[in-house]
PDB file of C-alpha atoms in Angstrom:
ATOM      1  CA  MET L 621      10.218 -21.423  -4.766  1.00 63.00           C
ATOM      2  CA  ILE L 622      12.643 -18.668  -3.914  1.00 77.00           C
ATOM      3  CA  ILE L 623       9.909 -16.057  -4.262  1.00 87.00           C
ATOM      4  CA  LEU L 624       7.701 -17.881  -1.747  1.00 86.00           C
ATOM      5  CA  GLU L 625      10.695 -18.266   0.641  1.00 90.00           C
ATOM      6  CA  LYS L 626      11.507 -14.563   0.433  1.00 92.00           C
ATOM      7  CA  LYS L 627       7.898 -13.448   0.995  1.00 93.00           C
ATOM      8  CA  LEU L 628       7.473 -15.741   3.993  1.00 92.00           C
ATOM      9  CA  MET L 629      10.783 -14.561   5.507  1.00 94.00           C
ATOM     10  CA  ALA L 630       9.786 -10.917   5.029  1.00 95.00           C
ATOM     11  CA  MET L 631       6.389 -11.484   6.604  1.00 96.00           C
ATOM     12  CA  ALA L 632       7.888 -13.267   9.647  1.00 94.00           C
ATOM     13  CA  LYS L 633      10.519 -10.547  10.103  1.00 95.00           C
ATOM     14  CA  ARG L 634       7.875  -7.810   9.888  1.00 97.00           C
ATOM     15  CA  MET L 635       5.806  -9.622  12.494  1.00 97.00           C
ATOM     16  CA  ASN L 636       8.972 -10.043  14.668  1.00 96.00           C
ATOM     17  CA  VAL L 637       8.375 -13.785  15.014  1.00 94.00           C
ATOM     18  CA  THR L 638      11.003 -16.237  16.226  1.00 92.00           C
ATOM     19  CA  PHE L 639      11.025 -20.013  15.755  1.00 91.00           C
ATOM     20  CA  SER L 640      12.628 -22.782  17.818  1.00 89.00           C
ATOM     21  CA  LEU L 641      13.114 -26.508  17.394  1.00 84.00           C
ATOM     22  CA  LYS L 642      14.195 -28.647  20.326  1.00 87.00           C
ATOM     23  CA  SER L 643      14.925 -25.494  22.421  1.00 91.00           C
ATOM     24  CA  SER L 644      17.213 -23.884  19.839  1.00 91.00           C
ATOM     25  CA  ILE L 645      16.298 -20.804  17.836  1.00 92.00           C
ATOM     26  CA  ILE L 646      16.158 -21.328  14.077  1.00 91.00           C
ATOM     27  CA  SER L 647      16.698 -18.593  11.513  1.00 92.00           C
ATOM     28  CA  HIS L 648      13.915 -17.481   9.169  1.00 93.00           C
ATOM     29  CA  LYS L 649      15.916 -18.833   6.178  1.00 91.00           C
ATOM     30  CA  GLU L 650      16.070 -22.282   7.734  1.00 91.00           C
ATOM     31  CA  ILE L 651      12.397 -22.316   8.553  1.00 91.00           C
ATOM     32  CA  PHE L 652      11.120 -21.341   5.089  1.00 92.00           C
ATOM     33  CA  SER L 653      13.732 -23.230   3.097  1.00 92.00           C
ATOM     34  CA  GLU L 654      12.458 -26.127   0.972  1.00 92.00           C
ATOM     35  CA  THR L 655      14.725 -28.367   3.061  1.00 92.00           C
ATOM     36  CA  GLY L 656      13.996 -26.640   6.386  1.00 91.00           C
ATOM     37  CA  LEU L 657      10.756 -26.749   8.333  1.00 91.00           C
ATOM     38  CA  LEU L 658       8.636 -25.784   5.307  1.00 93.00           C
ATOM     39  CA  PRO L 659       8.038 -29.418   4.391  1.00 94.00           C
ATOM     40  CA  GLY L 660       6.523 -30.096   7.817  1.00 92.00           C
ATOM     41  CA  ILE L 661       4.380 -26.966   7.675  1.00 93.00           C
ATOM     42  CA  THR L 662       3.299 -27.829   4.107  1.00 93.00           C
ATOM     43  CA  LYS L 663       2.386 -31.415   5.062  1.00 94.00           C
ATOM     44  CA  ARG L 664       0.013 -30.213   7.770  1.00 96.00           C
ATOM     45  CA  ALA L 665      -1.504 -27.587   5.494  1.00 95.00           C
ATOM     46  CA  ASP L 666      -1.934 -30.161   2.737  1.00 94.00           C
ATOM     47  CA  GLN L 667      -3.747 -32.524   5.130  1.00 95.00           C
ATOM     48  CA  LEU L 668      -6.102 -29.719   6.200  1.00 96.00           C
ATOM     49  CA  ALA L 669      -6.756 -28.749   2.570  1.00 95.00           C
ATOM     50  CA  GLN L 670      -7.566 -32.364   1.722  1.00 95.00           C
ATOM     51  CA  LEU L 671      -9.960 -32.580   4.647  1.00 96.00           C
ATOM     52  CA  CYS L 672     -11.727 -29.218   4.078  1.00 97.00           C
ATOM     53  CA  LEU L 673     -11.513 -28.724   0.298  1.00 95.00           C
ATOM     54  CA  GLY L 674     -11.127 -32.209  -1.067  1.00 94.00           C
ATOM     55  CA  TYR L 675      -7.818 -31.521  -2.797  1.00 93.00           C
ATOM     56  CA  GLY L 676      -4.282 -30.811  -1.701  1.00 90.00           C
ATOM     57  CA  LEU L 677      -1.774 -27.998  -2.226  1.00 89.00           C
ATOM     58  CA  GLY L 678       0.062 -29.661  -5.110  1.00 90.00           C
ATOM     59  CA  ALA L 679       3.264 -30.453  -3.140  1.00 91.00           C
ATOM     60  CA  THR L 680       5.470 -33.524  -3.362  1.00 93.00           C
ATOM     61  CA  TYR L 681       8.034 -34.651  -0.883  1.00 94.00           C
ATOM     62  CA  GLU L 682      11.352 -36.401  -1.324  1.00 95.00           C
ATOM     63  CA  ASP L 683      13.808 -37.757   1.251  1.00 95.00           C
ATOM     64  CA  VAL L 684      17.009 -35.754   1.266  1.00 94.00           C
ATOM     65  CA  GLU L 685      20.058 -36.279   3.401  1.00 93.00           C
ATOM     66  CA  GLY L 686      21.154 -33.196   5.287  1.00 90.00           C
ATOM     67  CA  ALA L 687      17.708 -31.543   5.385  1.00 91.00           C
ATOM     68  CA  LEU L 688      16.482 -30.244   8.764  1.00 88.00           C
ATOM     69  CA  LEU L 689      13.597 -32.786   8.834  1.00 90.00           C
ATOM     70  CA  GLY L 690      15.139 -35.193   6.258  1.00 93.00           C
ATOM     71  CA  VAL L 691      12.585 -34.138   3.639  1.00 95.00           C
ATOM     72  CA  LYS L 692      12.515 -31.647   0.741  1.00 94.00           C
ATOM     73  CA  VAL L 693       9.275 -30.095  -0.554  1.00 94.00           C
ATOM     74  CA  ASN L 694       8.595 -29.437  -4.262  1.00 91.00           C
ATOM     75  CA  PHE L 695       5.594 -27.439  -5.316  1.00 89.00           C
ATOM     76  CA  ASP L 696       3.763 -28.069  -8.604  1.00 87.00           C
ATOM     77  CA  GLU L 697       4.032 -25.307 -11.170  1.00 80.00           C
ATOM     78  CA  PHE L 698       0.887 -23.561 -12.280  1.00 64.00           C
TER      79      PHE L 698
END
């Protein structure tokens, strides 16, 4: 998971992208953390993959206290 997080952060920094939630700017680490906004992004992508491809991304979600959205994402290992 750390590898994915680092690659996404590097890509966002290279593109000079900023993110905000409820009018406050959020760091790249918070966005792409497994307890940040990544669970929300992954849920939407999983729904789209289910619709278009007939199968999901292989992610599971668990409720976690203290997470930005209250959810943690876990990806299946290949």
